[in-house]
């Protein structure tokens, strides 16, 4: 179990890096949009290319690297009205089945989105901004990165459920802990 915890700690570092990149992208988005609005109101002209850079680079960069961090915090949808009322002996196998289905779905989406990203890179997808052409395809690789991260998180949760007692909804919180938090 120490190996699994150690690997999850390394994965936590990757999640932290995604959080930092998302925060920087969000700050960049705020600053560039604010500068563009200020420029439009003071000089009457927009800063060329700001809208496109925000739309094609900063927005995806602010969302996609953090998606599996949010997923690991337990924001995934649950059906407690049905699931929590099932007998305890049925809950864990059923939850493992759900995790396996989610893992499969995330892996499939990651696989096909990686294919799309590779096709976009080979085709040299680009967008015009401020009279120049900027490559769009590097951002395409954030989509498979996010879905691989969610698949890895699901794998960790699945292994935690296999090797530990109780029903672990996230890697760090079991069902009883989550139910106690909801009661407060």
PDB file of N, CA, C and O in Angstrom, residues 11-85:
ATOM      1  N   UNK A  11       1.590  11.615  -8.396  1.00  0.00           N
ATOM      2  CA  UNK A  11       0.461  12.085  -9.205  1.00  0.00           C
ATOM      3  C   UNK A  11      -0.090  13.389  -8.637  1.00  0.00           C
ATOM      4  O   UNK A  11      -0.512  14.266  -9.391  1.00  0.00           O
ATOM      5  N   UNK A  12      -0.073  13.532  -7.318  1.00  0.00           N
ATOM      6  CA  UNK A  12      -0.498  14.780  -6.687  1.00  0.00           C
ATOM      7  C   UNK A  12       0.377  15.953  -7.099  1.00  0.00           C
ATOM      8  O   UNK A  12      -0.104  17.081  -7.251  1.00  0.00           O
ATOM      9  N   UNK A  13       1.673  15.692  -7.289  1.00  0.00           N
ATOM     10  CA  UNK A  13       2.588  16.735  -7.763  1.00  0.00           C
ATOM     11  C   UNK A  13       2.190  17.166  -9.176  1.00  0.00           C
ATOM     12  O   UNK A  13       2.187  18.362  -9.489  1.00  0.00           O
ATOM     13  N   UNK A  14       1.833  16.209 -10.027  1.00  0.00           N
ATOM     14  CA  UNK A  14       1.393  16.528 -11.389  1.00  0.00           C
ATOM     15  C   UNK A  14       0.099  17.330 -11.342  1.00  0.00           C
ATOM     16  O   UNK A  14      -0.064  18.305 -12.088  1.00  0.00           O
ATOM     17  N   UNK A  15      -0.815  16.945 -10.444  1.00  0.00           N
ATOM     18  CA  UNK A  15      -2.055  17.703 -10.286  1.00  0.00           C
ATOM     19  C   UNK A  15      -1.753  19.126  -9.818  1.00  0.00           C
ATOM     20  O   UNK A  15      -2.393  20.074 -10.264  1.00  0.00           O
ATOM     21  N   UNK A  16      -0.785  19.273  -8.941  1.00  0.00           N
ATOM     22  CA  UNK A  16      -0.393  20.599  -8.468  1.00  0.00           C
ATOM     23  C   UNK A  16       0.172  21.463  -9.587  1.00  0.00           C
ATOM     24  O   UNK A  16      -0.106  22.658  -9.659  1.00  0.00           O
ATOM     25  N   UNK A  17       0.971  20.845 -10.464  1.00  0.00           N
ATOM     26  CA  UNK A  17       1.489  21.589 -11.620  1.00  0.00           C
ATOM     27  C   UNK A  17       0.344  22.043 -12.528  1.00  0.00           C
ATOM     28  O   UNK A  17       0.357  23.170 -13.032  1.00  0.00           O
ATOM     29  N   UNK A  18      -0.630  21.173 -12.729  1.00  0.00           N
ATOM     30  CA  UNK A  18      -1.794  21.561 -13.522  1.00  0.00           C
ATOM     31  C   UNK A  18      -2.530  22.718 -12.891  1.00  0.00           C
ATOM     32  O   UNK A  18      -3.002  23.626 -13.584  1.00  0.00           O
ATOM     33  N   UNK A  19      -2.627  22.700 -11.571  1.00  0.00           N
ATOM     34  CA  UNK A  19      -3.279  23.783 -10.841  1.00  0.00           C
ATOM     35  C   UNK A  19      -2.525  25.098 -11.039  1.00  0.00           C
ATOM     36  O   UNK A  19      -3.131  26.148 -11.267  1.00  0.00           O
ATOM     37  N   UNK A  20      -1.196  25.038 -10.995  1.00  0.00           N
ATOM     38  CA  UNK A  20      -0.375  26.242 -11.194  1.00  0.00           C
ATOM     39  C   UNK A  20      -0.549  26.780 -12.612  1.00  0.00           C
ATOM     40  O   UNK A  20      -0.766  27.984 -12.816  1.00  0.00           O
ATOM     41  N   UNK A  21      -0.472  25.896 -13.617  1.00  0.00           N
ATOM     42  CA  UNK A  21      -0.640  26.336 -15.005  1.00  0.00           C
ATOM     43  C   UNK A  21      -2.031  26.923 -15.234  1.00  0.00           C
ATOM     44  O   UNK A  21      -2.173  27.934 -15.927  1.00  0.00           O
ATOM     45  N   UNK A  22      -3.039  26.313 -14.641  1.00  0.00           N
ATOM     46  CA  UNK A  22      -4.394  26.850 -14.781  1.00  0.00           C
ATOM     47  C   UNK A  22      -4.506  28.219 -14.127  1.00  0.00           C
ATOM     48  O   UNK A  22      -5.135  29.132 -14.676  1.00  0.00           O
ATOM     49  N   UNK A  23      -3.907  28.368 -12.956  1.00  0.00           N
ATOM     50  CA  UNK A  23      -3.932  29.663 -12.275  1.00  0.00           C
ATOM     51  C   UNK A  23      -3.215  30.743 -13.058  1.00  0.00           C
ATOM     52  O   UNK A  23      -3.695  31.873 -13.161  1.00  0.00           O
ATOM     53  N   UNK A  24      -2.062  30.396 -13.629  1.00  0.00           N
ATOM     54  CA  UNK A  24      -1.327  31.366 -14.445  1.00  0.00           C
ATOM     55  C   UNK A  24      -2.122  31.746 -15.694  1.00  0.00           C
ATOM     56  O   UNK A  24      -2.153  32.921 -16.086  1.00  0.00           O
ATOM     57  N   UNK A  25      -2.754  30.759 -16.316  1.00  0.00           N
ATOM     58  CA  UNK A  25      -3.562  31.048 -17.502  1.00  0.00           C
ATOM     59  C   UNK A  25      -4.748  31.932 -17.145  1.00  0.00           C
ATOM     60  O   UNK A  25      -5.091  32.860 -17.888  1.00  0.00           O
ATOM     61  N   UNK A  26      -5.366  31.654 -15.999  1.00  0.00           N
ATOM     62  CA  UNK A  26      -6.495  32.474 -15.560  1.00  0.00           C
ATOM     63  C   UNK A  26      -6.042  33.903 -15.273  1.00  0.00           C
ATOM     64  O   UNK A  26      -6.716  34.873 -15.659  1.00  0.00           O
ATOM     65  N   UNK A  27      -4.899  34.051 -14.615  1.00  0.00           N
ATOM     66  CA  UNK A  27      -4.361  35.393 -14.352  1.00  0.00           C
ATOM     67  C   UNK A  27      -4.030  36.099 -15.662  1.00  0.00           C
ATOM     68  O   UNK A  27      -4.316  37.296 -15.823  1.00  0.00           O
ATOM     69  N   UNK A  28      -3.441  35.366 -16.606  1.00  0.00           N
ATOM     70  CA  UNK A  28      -3.148  35.946 -17.915  1.00  0.00           C
ATOM     71  C   UNK A  28      -4.405  36.377 -18.646  1.00  0.00           C
ATOM     72  O   UNK A  28      -4.437  37.412 -19.315  1.00  0.00           O
ATOM     73  N   UNK A  29      -5.446  35.577 -18.510  1.00  0.00           N
ATOM     74  CA  UNK A  29      -6.718  35.907 -19.130  1.00  0.00           C
ATOM     75  C   UNK A  29      -7.288  37.194 -18.527  1.00  0.00           C
ATOM     76  O   UNK A  29      -7.728  38.095 -19.253  1.00  0.00           O
ATOM     77  N   UNK A  30      -7.278  37.270 -17.218  1.00  0.00           N
ATOM     78  CA  UNK A  30      -7.808  38.456 -16.534  1.00  0.00           C
ATOM     79  C   UNK A  30      -7.017  39.699 -16.924  1.00  0.00           C
ATOM     80  O   UNK A  30      -7.600  40.746 -17.252  1.00  0.00           O
ATOM     81  N   UNK A  31      -5.702  39.587 -16.902  1.00  0.00           N
ATOM     82  CA  UNK A  31      -4.864  40.747 -17.223  1.00  0.00           C
ATOM     83  C   UNK A  31      -5.012  41.178 -18.677  1.00  0.00           C
ATOM     84  O   UNK A  31      -5.119  42.380 -18.970  1.00  0.00           O
ATOM     85  N   UNK A  32      -5.025  40.219 -19.604  1.00  0.00           N
ATOM     86  CA  UNK A  32      -5.103  40.597 -21.019  1.00  0.00           C
ATOM     87  C   UNK A  32      -6.478  41.151 -21.373  1.00  0.00           C
ATOM     88  O   UNK A  32      -6.580  42.125 -22.138  1.00  0.00           O
ATOM     89  N   UNK A  33      -7.541  40.589 -20.833  1.00  0.00           N
ATOM     90  CA  UNK A  33      -8.876  41.134 -21.104  1.00  0.00           C
ATOM     91  C   UNK A  33      -9.018  42.514 -20.471  1.00  0.00           C
ATOM     92  O   UNK A  33      -9.568  43.438 -21.085  1.00  0.00           O
ATOM     93  N   UNK A  34      -8.496  42.675 -19.261  1.00  0.00           N
ATOM     94  CA  UNK A  34      -8.557  43.996 -18.606  1.00  0.00           C
ATOM     95  C   UNK A  34      -7.767  45.036 -19.400  1.00  0.00           C
ATOM     96  O   UNK A  34      -8.234  46.174 -19.578  1.00  0.00           O
ATOM     97  N   UNK A  35      -6.590  44.651 -19.879  1.00  0.00           N
ATOM     98  CA  UNK A  35      -5.790  45.582 -20.683  1.00  0.00           C
ATOM     99  C   UNK A  35      -6.504  45.928 -21.985  1.00  0.00           C
ATOM    100  O   UNK A  35      -6.474  47.091 -22.431  1.00  0.00           O
ATOM    101  N   UNK A  36      -7.172  44.946 -22.583  1.00  0.00           N
ATOM    102  CA  UNK A  36      -7.898  45.198 -23.827  1.00  0.00           C
ATOM    103  C   UNK A  36      -9.079  46.137 -23.579  1.00  0.00           C
ATOM    104  O   UNK A  36      -9.315  47.067 -24.358  1.00  0.00           O
ATOM    105  N   UNK A  37      -9.823  45.918 -22.516  1.00  0.00           N
ATOM    106  CA  UNK A  37     -10.955  46.796 -22.190  1.00  0.00           C
ATOM    107  C   UNK A  37     -10.459  48.206 -21.871  1.00  0.00           C
ATOM    108  O   UNK A  37     -11.030  49.198 -22.333  1.00  0.00           O
ATOM    109  N   UNK A  38      -9.372  48.291 -21.108  1.00  0.00           N
ATOM    110  CA  UNK A  38      -8.798  49.602 -20.786  1.00  0.00           C
ATOM    111  C   UNK A  38      -8.365  50.325 -22.064  1.00  0.00           C
ATOM    112  O   UNK A  38      -8.658  51.501 -22.258  1.00  0.00           O
ATOM    113  N   UNK A  39      -7.694  49.593 -22.944  1.00  0.00           N
ATOM    114  CA  UNK A  39      -7.232  50.184 -24.198  1.00  0.00           C
ATOM    115  C   UNK A  39      -8.407  50.648 -25.057  1.00  0.00           C
ATOM    116  O   UNK A  39      -8.359  51.725 -25.662  1.00  0.00           O
ATOM    117  N   UNK A  40      -9.455  49.854 -25.101  1.00  0.00           N
ATOM    118  CA  UNK A  40     -10.634  50.214 -25.892  1.00  0.00           C
ATOM    119  C   UNK A  40     -11.308  51.469 -25.342  1.00  0.00           C
ATOM    120  O   UNK A  40     -11.768  52.319 -26.100  1.00  0.00           O
ATOM    121  N   UNK A  41     -11.355  51.587 -24.029  1.00  0.00           N
ATOM    122  CA  UNK A  41     -12.019  52.744 -23.412  1.00  0.00           C
ATOM    123  C   UNK A  41     -11.160  54.003 -23.433  1.00  0.00           C
ATOM    124  O   UNK A  41     -11.699  55.114 -23.477  1.00  0.00           O
ATOM    125  N   UNK A  42      -9.842  53.848 -23.366  1.00  0.00           N
ATOM    126  CA  UNK A  42      -8.959  55.017 -23.330  1.00  0.00           C
ATOM    127  C   UNK A  42      -8.582  55.481 -24.735  1.00  0.00           C
ATOM    128  O   UNK A  42      -8.676  56.660 -25.060  1.00  0.00           O
ATOM    129  N   UNK A  43      -8.160  54.541 -25.577  1.00  0.00           N
ATOM    130  CA  UNK A  43      -7.683  54.923 -26.913  1.00  0.00           C
ATOM    131  C   UNK A  43      -8.724  54.703 -28.004  1.00  0.00           C
ATOM    132  O   UNK A  43      -8.558  55.185 -29.112  1.00  0.00           O
ATOM    133  N   UNK A  44      -9.753  53.929 -27.699  1.00  0.00           N
ATOM    134  CA  UNK A  44     -10.764  53.630 -28.710  1.00  0.00           C
ATOM    135  C   UNK A  44     -10.393  52.444 -29.586  1.00  0.00           C
ATOM    136  O   UNK A  44     -11.133  52.096 -30.498  1.00  0.00           O
ATOM    137  N   UNK A  45      -9.245  51.825 -29.350  1.00  0.00           N
ATOM    138  CA  UNK A  45      -8.801  50.682 -30.143  1.00  0.00           C
ATOM    139  C   UNK A  45      -8.523  49.478 -29.244  1.00  0.00           C
ATOM    140  O   UNK A  45      -7.989  49.632 -28.148  1.00  0.00           O
ATOM    141  N   UNK A  46      -8.850  48.320 -29.744  1.00  0.00           N
ATOM    142  CA  UNK A  46      -8.527  47.085 -29.021  1.00  0.00           C
ATOM    143  C   UNK A  46      -7.066  46.711 -29.263  1.00  0.00           C
ATOM    144  O   UNK A  46      -6.464  47.137 -30.247  1.00  0.00           O
ATOM    145  N   UNK A  47      -6.533  45.906 -28.383  1.00  0.00           N
ATOM    146  CA  UNK A  47      -5.193  45.357 -28.585  1.00  0.00           C
ATOM    147  C   UNK A  47      -5.337  44.215 -29.586  1.00  0.00           C
ATOM    148  O   UNK A  47      -6.094  43.278 -29.349  1.00  0.00           O
ATOM    149  N   UNK A  48      -4.638  44.276 -30.696  1.00  0.00           N
ATOM    150  CA  UNK A  48      -4.804  43.252 -31.731  1.00  0.00           C
ATOM    151  C   UNK A  48      -4.445  41.847 -31.238  1.00  0.00           C
ATOM    152  O   UNK A  48      -3.396  41.637 -30.620  1.00  0.00           O
ATOM    153  N   UNK A  49      -5.342  40.908 -31.492  1.00  0.00           N
ATOM    154  CA  UNK A  49      -5.074  39.502 -31.202  1.00  0.00           C
ATOM    155  C   UNK A  49      -5.400  39.030 -29.802  1.00  0.00           C
ATOM    156  O   UNK A  49      -5.297  37.835 -29.521  1.00  0.00           O
ATOM    157  N   UNK A  50      -5.797  39.925 -28.904  1.00  0.00           N
ATOM    158  CA  UNK A  50      -6.052  39.524 -27.519  1.00  0.00           C
ATOM    159  C   UNK A  50      -7.212  38.531 -27.444  1.00  0.00           C
ATOM    160  O   UNK A  50      -7.125  37.502 -26.769  1.00  0.00           O
ATOM    161  N   UNK A  51      -8.286  38.820 -28.145  1.00  0.00           N
ATOM    162  CA  UNK A  51      -9.462  37.961 -28.100  1.00  0.00           C
ATOM    163  C   UNK A  51      -9.101  36.545 -28.565  1.00  0.00           C
ATOM    164  O   UNK A  51      -9.490  35.559 -27.936  1.00  0.00           O
ATOM    165  N   UNK A  52      -8.367  36.433 -29.652  1.00  0.00           N
ATOM    166  CA  UNK A  52      -8.005  35.123 -30.199  1.00  0.00           C
ATOM    167  C   UNK A  52      -7.043  34.372 -29.283  1.00  0.00           C
ATOM    168  O   UNK A  52      -7.188  33.162 -29.083  1.00  0.00           O
ATOM    169  N   UNK A  53      -6.080  35.074 -28.729  1.00  0.00           N
ATOM    170  CA  UNK A  53      -5.115  34.432 -27.822  1.00  0.00           C
ATOM    171  C   UNK A  53      -5.842  33.908 -26.577  1.00  0.00           C
ATOM    172  O   UNK A  53      -5.593  32.791 -26.120  1.00  0.00           O
ATOM    173  N   UNK A  54      -6.748  34.710 -26.043  1.00  0.00           N
ATOM    174  CA  UNK A  54      -7.517  34.274 -24.880  1.00  0.00           C
ATOM    175  C   UNK A  54      -8.364  33.065 -25.238  1.00  0.00           C
ATOM    176  O   UNK A  54      -8.397  32.062 -24.509  1.00  0.00           O
ATOM    177  N   UNK A  55      -9.039  33.132 -26.375  1.00  0.00           N
ATOM    178  CA  UNK A  55      -9.965  32.069 -26.754  1.00  0.00           C
ATOM    179  C   UNK A  55      -9.241  30.759 -27.092  1.00  0.00           C
ATOM    180  O   UNK A  55      -9.675  29.689 -26.669  1.00  0.00           O
ATOM    181  N   UNK A  56      -8.150  30.825 -27.834  1.00  0.00           N
ATOM    182  CA  UNK A  56      -7.505  29.605 -28.308  1.00  0.00           C
ATOM    183  C   UNK A  56      -6.399  29.076 -27.395  1.00  0.00           C
ATOM    184  O   UNK A  56      -6.055  27.906 -27.472  1.00  0.00           O
ATOM    185  N   UNK A  57      -5.835  29.926 -26.550  1.00  0.00           N
ATOM    186  CA  UNK A  57      -4.749  29.472 -25.677  1.00  0.00           C
ATOM    187  C   UNK A  57      -5.137  29.503 -24.195  1.00  0.00           C
ATOM    188  O   UNK A  57      -5.055  28.499 -23.501  1.00  0.00           O
ATOM    189  N   UNK A  58      -5.523  30.678 -23.707  1.00  0.00           N
ATOM    190  CA  UNK A  58      -5.674  30.852 -22.266  1.00  0.00           C
ATOM    191  C   UNK A  58      -6.910  30.164 -21.694  1.00  0.00           C
ATOM    192  O   UNK A  58      -6.844  29.604 -20.589  1.00  0.00           O
ATOM    193  N   UNK A  59      -8.033  30.194 -22.419  1.00  0.00           N
ATOM    194  CA  UNK A  59      -9.222  29.511 -21.897  1.00  0.00           C
ATOM    195  C   UNK A  59      -9.014  28.003 -21.750  1.00  0.00           C
ATOM    196  O   UNK A  59      -9.274  27.451 -20.688  1.00  0.00           O
ATOM    197  N   UNK A  60      -8.554  27.309 -22.807  1.00  0.00           N
ATOM    198  CA  UNK A  60      -8.313  25.869 -22.619  1.00  0.00           C
ATOM    199  C   UNK A  60      -7.238  25.582 -21.572  1.00  0.00           C
ATOM    200  O   UNK A  60      -7.347  24.631 -20.802  1.00  0.00           O
ATOM    201  N   UNK A  61      -6.214  26.437 -21.510  1.00  0.00           N
ATOM    202  CA  UNK A  61      -5.151  26.225 -20.537  1.00  0.00           C
ATOM    203  C   UNK A  61      -5.624  26.479 -19.115  1.00  0.00           C
ATOM    204  O   UNK A  61      -5.089  25.908 -18.165  1.00  0.00           O
ATOM    205  N   UNK A  62      -6.655  27.289 -18.946  1.00  0.00           N
ATOM    206  CA  UNK A  62      -7.160  27.542 -17.595  1.00  0.00           C
ATOM    207  C   UNK A  62      -8.101  26.440 -17.118  1.00  0.00           C
ATOM    208  O   UNK A  62      -8.330  26.305 -15.924  1.00  0.00           O
ATOM    209  N   UNK A  63      -8.641  25.625 -18.027  1.00  0.00           N
ATOM    210  CA  UNK A  63      -9.622  24.611 -17.642  1.00  0.00           C
ATOM    211  C   UNK A  63      -9.063  23.186 -17.703  1.00  0.00           C
ATOM    212  O   UNK A  63      -9.206  22.417 -16.750  1.00  0.00           O
ATOM    213  N   UNK A  64      -8.441  22.815 -18.793  1.00  0.00           N
ATOM    214  CA  UNK A  64      -8.112  21.409 -19.023  1.00  0.00           C
ATOM    215  C   UNK A  64      -7.039  20.818 -18.095  1.00  0.00           C
ATOM    216  O   UNK A  64      -7.173  19.669 -17.692  1.00  0.00           O
ATOM    217  N   UNK A  65      -5.993  21.547 -17.718  1.00  0.00           N
ATOM    218  CA  UNK A  65      -5.027  20.928 -16.792  1.00  0.00           C
ATOM    219  C   UNK A  65      -5.558  20.732 -15.378  1.00  0.00           C
ATOM    220  O   UNK A  65      -4.981  19.998 -14.599  1.00  0.00           O
ATOM    221  N   UNK A  66      -6.652  21.387 -15.039  1.00  0.00           N
ATOM    222  CA  UNK A  66      -7.162  21.310 -13.676  1.00  0.00           C
ATOM    223  C   UNK A  66      -8.344  20.357 -13.546  1.00  0.00           C
ATOM    224  O   UNK A  66      -8.796  20.066 -12.447  1.00  0.00           O
ATOM    225  N   UNK A  67      -8.814  19.818 -14.672  1.00  0.00           N
ATOM    226  CA  UNK A  67     -10.038  19.020 -14.640  1.00  0.00           C
ATOM    227  C   UNK A  67      -9.879  17.769 -13.772  1.00  0.00           C
ATOM    228  O   UNK A  67     -10.771  17.414 -13.019  1.00  0.00           O
ATOM    229  N   UNK A  68      -8.739  17.107 -13.813  1.00  0.00           N
ATOM    230  CA  UNK A  68      -8.596  15.916 -12.974  1.00  0.00           C
ATOM    231  C   UNK A  68      -8.259  16.266 -11.534  1.00  0.00           C
ATOM    232  O   UNK A  68      -8.486  15.466 -10.634  1.00  0.00           O
ATOM    233  N   UNK A  69      -7.770  17.485 -11.271  1.00  0.00           N
ATOM    234  CA  UNK A  69      -7.608  17.941  -9.895  1.00  0.00           C
ATOM    235  C   UNK A  69      -8.988  18.108  -9.267  1.00  0.00           C
ATOM    236  O   UNK A  69      -9.227  17.659  -8.141  1.00  0.00           O
ATOM    237  N   UNK A  70      -9.893  18.742 -10.000  1.00  0.00           N
ATOM    238  CA  UNK A  70     -11.259  18.906  -9.510  1.00  0.00           C
ATOM    239  C   UNK A  70     -11.933  17.551  -9.343  1.00  0.00           C
ATOM    240  O   UNK A  70     -12.657  17.319  -8.375  1.00  0.00           O
ATOM    241  N   UNK A  71     -11.682  16.655 -10.272  1.00  0.00           N
ATOM    242  CA  UNK A  71     -12.249  15.312 -10.212  1.00  0.00           C
ATOM    243  C   UNK A  71     -11.782  14.587  -8.950  1.00  0.00           C
ATOM    244  O   UNK A  71     -12.539  13.879  -8.312  1.00  0.00           O
ATOM    245  N   UNK A  72     -10.530  14.805  -8.560  1.00  0.00           N
ATOM    246  CA  UNK A  72      -9.985  14.130  -7.376  1.00  0.00           C
ATOM    247  C   UNK A  72     -10.522  14.705  -6.072  1.00  0.00           C
ATOM    248  O   UNK A  72     -10.404  14.084  -5.023  1.00  0.00           O
ATOM    249  N   UNK A  73     -11.132  15.884  -6.122  1.00  0.00           N
ATOM    250  CA  UNK A  73     -11.699  16.496  -4.929  1.00  0.00           C
ATOM    251  C   UNK A  73     -13.098  15.982  -4.629  1.00  0.00           C
ATOM    252  O   UNK A  73     -13.724  16.400  -3.668  1.00  0.00           O
ATOM    253  N   UNK A  74     -13.608  15.088  -5.475  1.00  0.00           N
ATOM    254  CA  UNK A  74     -14.908  14.491  -5.215  1.00  0.00           C
ATOM    255  C   UNK A  74     -16.072  15.243  -5.813  1.00  0.00           C
ATOM    256  O   UNK A  74     -17.196  15.111  -5.345  1.00  0.00           O
ATOM    257  N   UNK A  75     -15.823  16.039  -6.840  1.00  0.00           N
ATOM    258  CA  UNK A  75     -16.917  16.778  -7.458  1.00  0.00           C
ATOM    259  C   UNK A  75     -17.637  15.962  -8.525  1.00  0.00           C
ATOM    260  O   UNK A  75     -18.547  16.453  -9.163  1.00  0.00           O
ATOM    261  N   UNK A  76     -17.234  14.715  -8.697  1.00  0.00           N
ATOM    262  CA  UNK A  76     -17.925  13.871  -9.672  1.00  0.00           C
ATOM    263  C   UNK A  76     -19.328  13.572  -9.163  1.00  0.00           C
ATOM    264  O   UNK A  76     -19.558  13.441  -7.969  1.00  0.00           O
ATOM    265  N   UNK A  77     -20.278  13.473 -10.078  1.00  0.00           N
ATOM    266  CA  UNK A  77     -21.661  13.250  -9.628  1.00  0.00           C
ATOM    267  C   UNK A  77     -21.847  11.880  -8.979  1.00  0.00           C
ATOM    268  O   UNK A  77     -21.250  10.900  -9.400  1.00  0.00           O
ATOM    269  N   UNK A  78     -22.645  11.855  -7.947  1.00  0.00           N
ATOM    270  CA  UNK A  78     -22.992  10.605  -7.260  1.00  0.00           C
ATOM    271  C   UNK A  78     -24.503  10.541  -7.135  1.00  0.00           C
ATOM    272  O   UNK A  78     -25.182  11.551  -7.216  1.00  0.00           O
ATOM    273  N   UNK A  79     -25.002   9.366  -6.915  1.00  0.00           N
ATOM    274  CA  UNK A  79     -26.431   9.192  -6.710  1.00  0.00           C
ATOM    275  C   UNK A  79     -26.626   8.647  -5.301  1.00  0.00           C
ATOM    276  O   UNK A  79     -26.893   7.462  -5.094  1.00  0.00           O
ATOM    277  N   UNK A  80     -26.479   9.493  -4.275  1.00  0.00           N
ATOM    278  CA  UNK A  80     -26.539   8.994  -2.903  1.00  0.00           C
ATOM    279  C   UNK A  80     -27.918   8.480  -2.505  1.00  0.00           C
ATOM    280  O   UNK A  80     -28.018   7.587  -1.666  1.00  0.00           O
ATOM    281  N   UNK A  81     -28.962   9.007  -3.097  1.00  0.00           N
ATOM    282  CA  UNK A  81     -30.294   8.554  -2.707  1.00  0.00           C
ATOM    283  C   UNK A  81     -30.480   7.070  -3.009  1.00  0.00           C
ATOM    284  O   UNK A  81     -31.143   6.356  -2.275  1.00  0.00           O
ATOM    285  N   UNK A  82     -29.888   6.604  -4.077  1.00  0.00           N
ATOM    286  CA  UNK A  82     -30.001   5.199  -4.436  1.00  0.00           C
ATOM    287  C   UNK A  82     -28.823   4.398  -3.892  1.00  0.00           C
ATOM    288  O   UNK A  82     -29.001   3.380  -3.236  1.00  0.00           O
ATOM    289  N   UNK A  83     -27.627   4.888  -4.141  1.00  0.00           N
ATOM    290  CA  UNK A  83     -26.420   4.135  -3.840  1.00  0.00           C
ATOM    291  C   UNK A  83     -26.233   3.895  -2.342  1.00  0.00           C
ATOM    292  O   UNK A  83     -25.910   2.792  -1.918  1.00  0.00           O
ATOM    293  N   UNK A  84     -26.437   4.917  -1.533  1.00  0.00           N
ATOM    294  CA  UNK A  84     -26.228   4.793  -0.089  1.00  0.00           C
ATOM    295  C   UNK A  84     -27.271   3.915   0.591  1.00  0.00           C
ATOM    296  O   UNK A  84     -27.063   3.448   1.702  1.00  0.00           O
ATOM    297  N   UNK A  85     -28.385   3.701  -0.053  1.00  0.00           N
ATOM    298  CA  UNK A  85     -29.449   2.879   0.528  1.00  0.00           C
ATOM    299  C   UNK A  85     -29.317   1.395   0.177  1.00  0.00           C
ATOM    300  O   UNK A  85     -30.067   0.575   0.690  1.00  0.00           O
TER     301      UNK A  85
END
